[in-house]
Coordinates of N, CA and C and ligand atoms in Angstrom, one line a residue:
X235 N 107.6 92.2 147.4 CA 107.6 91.6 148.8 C 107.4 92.6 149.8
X236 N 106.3 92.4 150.6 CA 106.6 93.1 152.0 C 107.5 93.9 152.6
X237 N 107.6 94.3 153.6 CA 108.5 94.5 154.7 C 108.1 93.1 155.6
X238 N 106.8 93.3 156.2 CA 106.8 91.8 156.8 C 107.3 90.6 156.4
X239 N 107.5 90.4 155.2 CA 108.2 89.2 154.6 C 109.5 89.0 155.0
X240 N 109.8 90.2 154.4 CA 111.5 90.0 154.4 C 111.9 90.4 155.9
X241 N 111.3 90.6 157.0 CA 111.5 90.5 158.0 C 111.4 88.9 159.0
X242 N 110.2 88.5 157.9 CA 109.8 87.0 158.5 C 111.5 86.6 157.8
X243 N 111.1 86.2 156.6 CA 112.5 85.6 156.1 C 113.7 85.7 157.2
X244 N 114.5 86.8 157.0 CA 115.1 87.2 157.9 C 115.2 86.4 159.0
X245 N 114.3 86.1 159.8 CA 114.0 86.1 161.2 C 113.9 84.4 161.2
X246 N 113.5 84.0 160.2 CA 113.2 82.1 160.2 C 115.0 81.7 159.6
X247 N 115.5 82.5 159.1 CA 116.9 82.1 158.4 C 117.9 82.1 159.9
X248 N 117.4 83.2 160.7 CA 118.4 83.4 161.3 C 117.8 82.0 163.0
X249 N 116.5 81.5 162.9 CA 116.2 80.7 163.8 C 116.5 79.1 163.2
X250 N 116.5 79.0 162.0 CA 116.8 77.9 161.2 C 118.7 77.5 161.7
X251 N 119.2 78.9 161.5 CA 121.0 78.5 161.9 C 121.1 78.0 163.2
X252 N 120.2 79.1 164.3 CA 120.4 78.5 165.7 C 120.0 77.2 166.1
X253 N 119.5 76.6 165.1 CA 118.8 75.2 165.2 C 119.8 74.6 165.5
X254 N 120.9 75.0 164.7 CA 122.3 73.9 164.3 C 123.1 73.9 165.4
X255 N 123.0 74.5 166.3 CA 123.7 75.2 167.8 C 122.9 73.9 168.5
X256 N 121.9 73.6 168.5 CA 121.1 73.3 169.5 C 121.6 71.8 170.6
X257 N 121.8 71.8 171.7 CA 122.2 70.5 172.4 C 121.2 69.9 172.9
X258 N 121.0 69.3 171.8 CA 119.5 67.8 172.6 C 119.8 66.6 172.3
X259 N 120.9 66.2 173.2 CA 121.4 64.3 173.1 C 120.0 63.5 173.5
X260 N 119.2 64.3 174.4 CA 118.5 63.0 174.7 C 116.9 63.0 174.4
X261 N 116.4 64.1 173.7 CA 115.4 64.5 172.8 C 115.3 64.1 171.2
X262 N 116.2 64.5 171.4 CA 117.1 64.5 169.2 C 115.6 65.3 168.9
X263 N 115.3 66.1 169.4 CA 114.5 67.4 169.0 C 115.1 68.7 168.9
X264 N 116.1 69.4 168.0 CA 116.4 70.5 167.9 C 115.2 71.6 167.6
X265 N 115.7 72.4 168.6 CA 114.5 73.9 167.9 C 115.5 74.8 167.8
X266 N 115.4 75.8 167.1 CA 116.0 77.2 166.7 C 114.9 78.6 166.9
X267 N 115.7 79.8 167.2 CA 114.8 80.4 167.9 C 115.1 82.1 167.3
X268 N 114.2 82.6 167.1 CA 115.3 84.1 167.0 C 114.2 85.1 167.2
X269 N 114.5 86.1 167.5 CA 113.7 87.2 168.0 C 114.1 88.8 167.7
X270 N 113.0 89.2 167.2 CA 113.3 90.9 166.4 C 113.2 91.4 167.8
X271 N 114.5 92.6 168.2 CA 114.3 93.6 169.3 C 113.5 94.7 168.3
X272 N 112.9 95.4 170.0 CA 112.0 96.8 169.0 C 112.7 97.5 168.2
X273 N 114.4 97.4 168.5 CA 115.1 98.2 167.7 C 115.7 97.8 166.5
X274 N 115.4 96.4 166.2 CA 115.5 96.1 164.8 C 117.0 94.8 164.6
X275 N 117.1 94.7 166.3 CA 118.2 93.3 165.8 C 117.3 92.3 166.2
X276 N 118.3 90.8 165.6 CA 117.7 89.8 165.4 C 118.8 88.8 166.5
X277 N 118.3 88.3 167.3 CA 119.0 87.5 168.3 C 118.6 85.9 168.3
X278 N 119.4 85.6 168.7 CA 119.4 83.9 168.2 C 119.3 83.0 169.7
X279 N 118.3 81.2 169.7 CA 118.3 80.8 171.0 C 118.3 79.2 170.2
X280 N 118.9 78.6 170.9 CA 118.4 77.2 170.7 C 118.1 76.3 172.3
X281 N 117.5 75.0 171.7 CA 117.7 74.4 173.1 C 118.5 73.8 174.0
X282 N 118.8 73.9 174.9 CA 120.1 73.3 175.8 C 119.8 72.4 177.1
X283 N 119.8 71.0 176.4 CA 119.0 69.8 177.2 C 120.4 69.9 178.5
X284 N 119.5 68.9 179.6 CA 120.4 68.4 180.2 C 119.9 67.1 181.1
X285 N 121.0 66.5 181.4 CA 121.1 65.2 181.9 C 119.9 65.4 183.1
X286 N 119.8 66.3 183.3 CA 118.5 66.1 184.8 C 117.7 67.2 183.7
X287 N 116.3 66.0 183.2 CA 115.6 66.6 182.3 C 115.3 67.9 182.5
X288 N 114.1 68.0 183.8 CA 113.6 69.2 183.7 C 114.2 70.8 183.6
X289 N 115.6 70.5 183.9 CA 116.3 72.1 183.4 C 116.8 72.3 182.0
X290 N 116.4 71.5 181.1 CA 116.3 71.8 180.2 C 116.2 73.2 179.8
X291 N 116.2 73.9 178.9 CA 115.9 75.0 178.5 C 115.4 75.5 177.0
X292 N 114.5 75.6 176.7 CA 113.8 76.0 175.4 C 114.2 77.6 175.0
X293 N 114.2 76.9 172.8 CA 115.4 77.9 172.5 C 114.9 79.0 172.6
X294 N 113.2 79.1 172.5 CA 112.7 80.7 172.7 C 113.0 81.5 174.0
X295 N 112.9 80.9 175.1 CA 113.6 81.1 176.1 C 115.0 81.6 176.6
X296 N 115.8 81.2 175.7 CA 116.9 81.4 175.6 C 117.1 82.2 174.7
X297 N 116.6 82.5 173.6 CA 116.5 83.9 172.6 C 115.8 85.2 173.5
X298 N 115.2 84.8 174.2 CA 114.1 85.9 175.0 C 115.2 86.7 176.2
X299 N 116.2 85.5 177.0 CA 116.7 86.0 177.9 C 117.8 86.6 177.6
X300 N 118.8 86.2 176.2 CA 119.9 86.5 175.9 C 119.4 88.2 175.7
X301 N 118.3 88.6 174.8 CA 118.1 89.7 173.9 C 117.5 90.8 175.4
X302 N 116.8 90.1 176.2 CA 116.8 91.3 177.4 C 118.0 91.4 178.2
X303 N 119.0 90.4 178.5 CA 120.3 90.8 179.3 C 121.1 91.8 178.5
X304 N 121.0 91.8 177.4 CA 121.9 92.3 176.9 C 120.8 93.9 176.4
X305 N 119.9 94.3 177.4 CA 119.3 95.5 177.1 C 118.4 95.0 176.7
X306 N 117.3 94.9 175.5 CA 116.3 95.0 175.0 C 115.4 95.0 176.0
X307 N 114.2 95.5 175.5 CA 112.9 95.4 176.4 C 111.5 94.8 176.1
X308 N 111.9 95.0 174.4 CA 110.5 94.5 174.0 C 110.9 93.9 172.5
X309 N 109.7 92.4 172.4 CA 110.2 91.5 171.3 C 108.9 91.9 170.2
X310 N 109.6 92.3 169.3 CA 108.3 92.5 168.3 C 108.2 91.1 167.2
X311 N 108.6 90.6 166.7 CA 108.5 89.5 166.7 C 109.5 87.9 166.9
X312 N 108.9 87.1 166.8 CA 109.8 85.7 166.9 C 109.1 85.0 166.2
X313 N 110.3 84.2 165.6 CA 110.6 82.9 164.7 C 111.4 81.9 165.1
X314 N 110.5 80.4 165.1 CA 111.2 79.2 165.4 C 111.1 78.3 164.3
X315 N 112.0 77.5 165.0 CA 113.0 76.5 163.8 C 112.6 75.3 164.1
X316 N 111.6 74.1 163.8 CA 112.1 72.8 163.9 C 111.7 72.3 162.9
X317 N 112.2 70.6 163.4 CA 112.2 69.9 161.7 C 110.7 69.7 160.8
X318 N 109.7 69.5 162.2 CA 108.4 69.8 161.8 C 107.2 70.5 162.2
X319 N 107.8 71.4 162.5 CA 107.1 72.5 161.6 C 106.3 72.6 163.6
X320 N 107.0 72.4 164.6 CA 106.3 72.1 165.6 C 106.4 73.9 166.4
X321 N 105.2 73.8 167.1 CA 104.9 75.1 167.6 C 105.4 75.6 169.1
X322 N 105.7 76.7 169.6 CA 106.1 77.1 171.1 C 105.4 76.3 171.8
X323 N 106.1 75.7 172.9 CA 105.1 75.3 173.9 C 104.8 76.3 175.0
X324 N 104.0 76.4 176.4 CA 102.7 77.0 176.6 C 103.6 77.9 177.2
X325 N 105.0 77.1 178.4 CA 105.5 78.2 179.0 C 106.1 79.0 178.1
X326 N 106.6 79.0 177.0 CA 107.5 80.2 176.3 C 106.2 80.5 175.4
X327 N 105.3 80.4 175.4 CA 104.3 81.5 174.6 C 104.0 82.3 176.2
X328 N 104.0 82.1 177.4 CA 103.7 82.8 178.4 C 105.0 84.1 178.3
X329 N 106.0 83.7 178.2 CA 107.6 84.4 178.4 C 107.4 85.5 176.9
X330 N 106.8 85.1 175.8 CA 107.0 85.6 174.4 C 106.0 87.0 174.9
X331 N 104.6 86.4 175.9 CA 103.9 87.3 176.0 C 104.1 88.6 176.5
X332 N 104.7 88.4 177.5 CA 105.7 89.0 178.6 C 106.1 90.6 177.8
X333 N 107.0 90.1 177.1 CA 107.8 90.7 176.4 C 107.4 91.4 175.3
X334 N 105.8 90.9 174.5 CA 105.3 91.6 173.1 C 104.0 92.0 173.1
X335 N 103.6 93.0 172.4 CA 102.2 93.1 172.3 C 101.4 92.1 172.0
X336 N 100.2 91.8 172.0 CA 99.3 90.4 171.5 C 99.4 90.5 169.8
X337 N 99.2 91.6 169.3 CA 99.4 91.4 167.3 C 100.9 91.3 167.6
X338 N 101.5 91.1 167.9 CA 103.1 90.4 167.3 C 103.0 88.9 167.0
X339 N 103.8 89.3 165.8 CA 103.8 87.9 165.3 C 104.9 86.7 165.4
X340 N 104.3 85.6 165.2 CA 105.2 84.6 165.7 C 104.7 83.6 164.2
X341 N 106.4 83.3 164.2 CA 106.7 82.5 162.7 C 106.9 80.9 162.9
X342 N 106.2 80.3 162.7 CA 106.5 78.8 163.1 C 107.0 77.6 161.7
X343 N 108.5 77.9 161.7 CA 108.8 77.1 160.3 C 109.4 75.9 160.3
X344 N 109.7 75.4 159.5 CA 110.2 74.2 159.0 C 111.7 74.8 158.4
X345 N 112.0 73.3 158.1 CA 113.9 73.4 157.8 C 113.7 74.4 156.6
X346 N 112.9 73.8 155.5 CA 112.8 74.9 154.2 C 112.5 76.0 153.8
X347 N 112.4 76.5 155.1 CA 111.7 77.9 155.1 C 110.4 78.0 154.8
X348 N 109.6 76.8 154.8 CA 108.3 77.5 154.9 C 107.6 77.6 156.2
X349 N 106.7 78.6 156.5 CA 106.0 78.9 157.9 C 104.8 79.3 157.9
X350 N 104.3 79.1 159.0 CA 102.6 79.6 159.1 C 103.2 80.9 160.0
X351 N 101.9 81.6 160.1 CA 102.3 82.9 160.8 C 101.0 83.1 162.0
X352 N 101.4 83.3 162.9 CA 100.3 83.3 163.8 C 100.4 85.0 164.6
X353 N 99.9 85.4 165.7 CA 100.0 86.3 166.4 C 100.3 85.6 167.8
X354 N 100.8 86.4 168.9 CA 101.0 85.9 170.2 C 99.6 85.9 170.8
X355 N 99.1 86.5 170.6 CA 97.4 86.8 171.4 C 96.2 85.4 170.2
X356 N 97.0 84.6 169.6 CA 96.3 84.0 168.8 C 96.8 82.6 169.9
X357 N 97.7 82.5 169.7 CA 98.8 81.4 170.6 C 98.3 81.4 172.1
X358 N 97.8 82.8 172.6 CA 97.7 82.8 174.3 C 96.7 83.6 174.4
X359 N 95.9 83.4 173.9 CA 94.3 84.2 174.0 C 93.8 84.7 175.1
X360 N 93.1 85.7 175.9 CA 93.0 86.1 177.2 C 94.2 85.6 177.8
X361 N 95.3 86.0 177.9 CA 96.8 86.1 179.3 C 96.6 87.0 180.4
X362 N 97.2 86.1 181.2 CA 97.6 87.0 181.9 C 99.0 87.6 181.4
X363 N 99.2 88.8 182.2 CA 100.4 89.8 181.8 C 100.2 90.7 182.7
X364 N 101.3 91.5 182.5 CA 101.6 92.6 183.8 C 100.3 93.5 184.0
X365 N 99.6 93.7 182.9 CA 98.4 94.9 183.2 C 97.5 94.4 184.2
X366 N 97.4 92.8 183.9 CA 96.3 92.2 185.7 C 97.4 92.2 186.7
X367 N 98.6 92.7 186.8 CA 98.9 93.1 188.7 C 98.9 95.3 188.3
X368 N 98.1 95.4 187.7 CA 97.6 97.1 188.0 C 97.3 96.8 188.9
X369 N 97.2 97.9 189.3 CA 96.1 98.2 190.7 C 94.7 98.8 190.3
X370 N 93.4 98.5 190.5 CA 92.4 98.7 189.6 C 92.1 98.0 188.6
X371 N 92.9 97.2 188.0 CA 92.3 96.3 187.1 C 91.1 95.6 187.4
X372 N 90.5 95.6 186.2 CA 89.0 95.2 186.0 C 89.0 93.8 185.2
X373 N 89.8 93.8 184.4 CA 89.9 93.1 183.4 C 89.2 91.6 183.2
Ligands
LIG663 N1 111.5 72.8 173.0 C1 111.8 74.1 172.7 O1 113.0 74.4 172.6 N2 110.9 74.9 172.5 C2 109.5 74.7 172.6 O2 108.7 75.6 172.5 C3 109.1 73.3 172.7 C4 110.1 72.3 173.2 C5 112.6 71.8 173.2 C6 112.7 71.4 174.7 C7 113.4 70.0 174.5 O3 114.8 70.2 174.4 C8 112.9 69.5 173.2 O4 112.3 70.6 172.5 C9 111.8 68.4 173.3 O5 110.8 68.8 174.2

């Protein structure tokens, strides 16, 4: 097996538990979320609905903000959890981008651990990101 594997593993086991965390009374869509720091921990996010829909909060979002408050700077990869098998939506592939090179990869699994594997630059093809506010960018 890999390193990449057993890092994916890793990474979908530990987004699959946050699933179980997750507060969605009025969705009954749980997601689970977890994200590798460059330094090699694995932080956990789920979703936390609320009564006034739109502040809802998505769990990659919530894996993304927990793992930079608490120091990190950069996400080398992320793994999410739902029941099927459903993908980031647009704003937290924007937030994922933020934070990772475009070949990082992103693990999109189901309850049984199986996943497809994608890249963030596959997910958000031509982004924007901090390099278009350079000054001189051409891009
Ligand atoms: N959700 C996430 O947590 N992540 C996504 O990338 C897509 C959607 C949540 C938000 C809401 O609680 C539920 O899934 C249904 O949209």
């Amino acid at each position: 097996m890999e390193r990449s594997d057993i890092v994916a593993e890793d990474l979908i086991a530990a987004a699959i538990a946050a699933r179980e965390r997750a507060y969605a009374p009025y969705s009954n869509y749980k997601v689970g979320a977890a994200v590798l720091t460059e330094d090699g921990q694995i932080v956990t996010g789920c979703n936390v609905e609320n009564a006034v829909f739109p502040l809802t909060l998505c769990a990659e979002r919530v894996a993304i903000a927990k793992a930079i408050s608490e120091g990190a700077h950069a996400i080398a990869a992320v793994a999410v959890a739902t029941q099927n098998g459903g993908a980031p939506c647009g704003s937290c592939r924007q937030v994922i981008r933020e934070f990772s090179a475009p070949d990082s990869p992103i693990f999109i699994a189901r309850l049984d651990g199986r996943y497809r594997k994608h890249t963030i630059g596959q997910l958000l093809p031509d982004s924007f990101s901090a390099e278009d506010l350079q000054r001189g960018s051409t891009k």
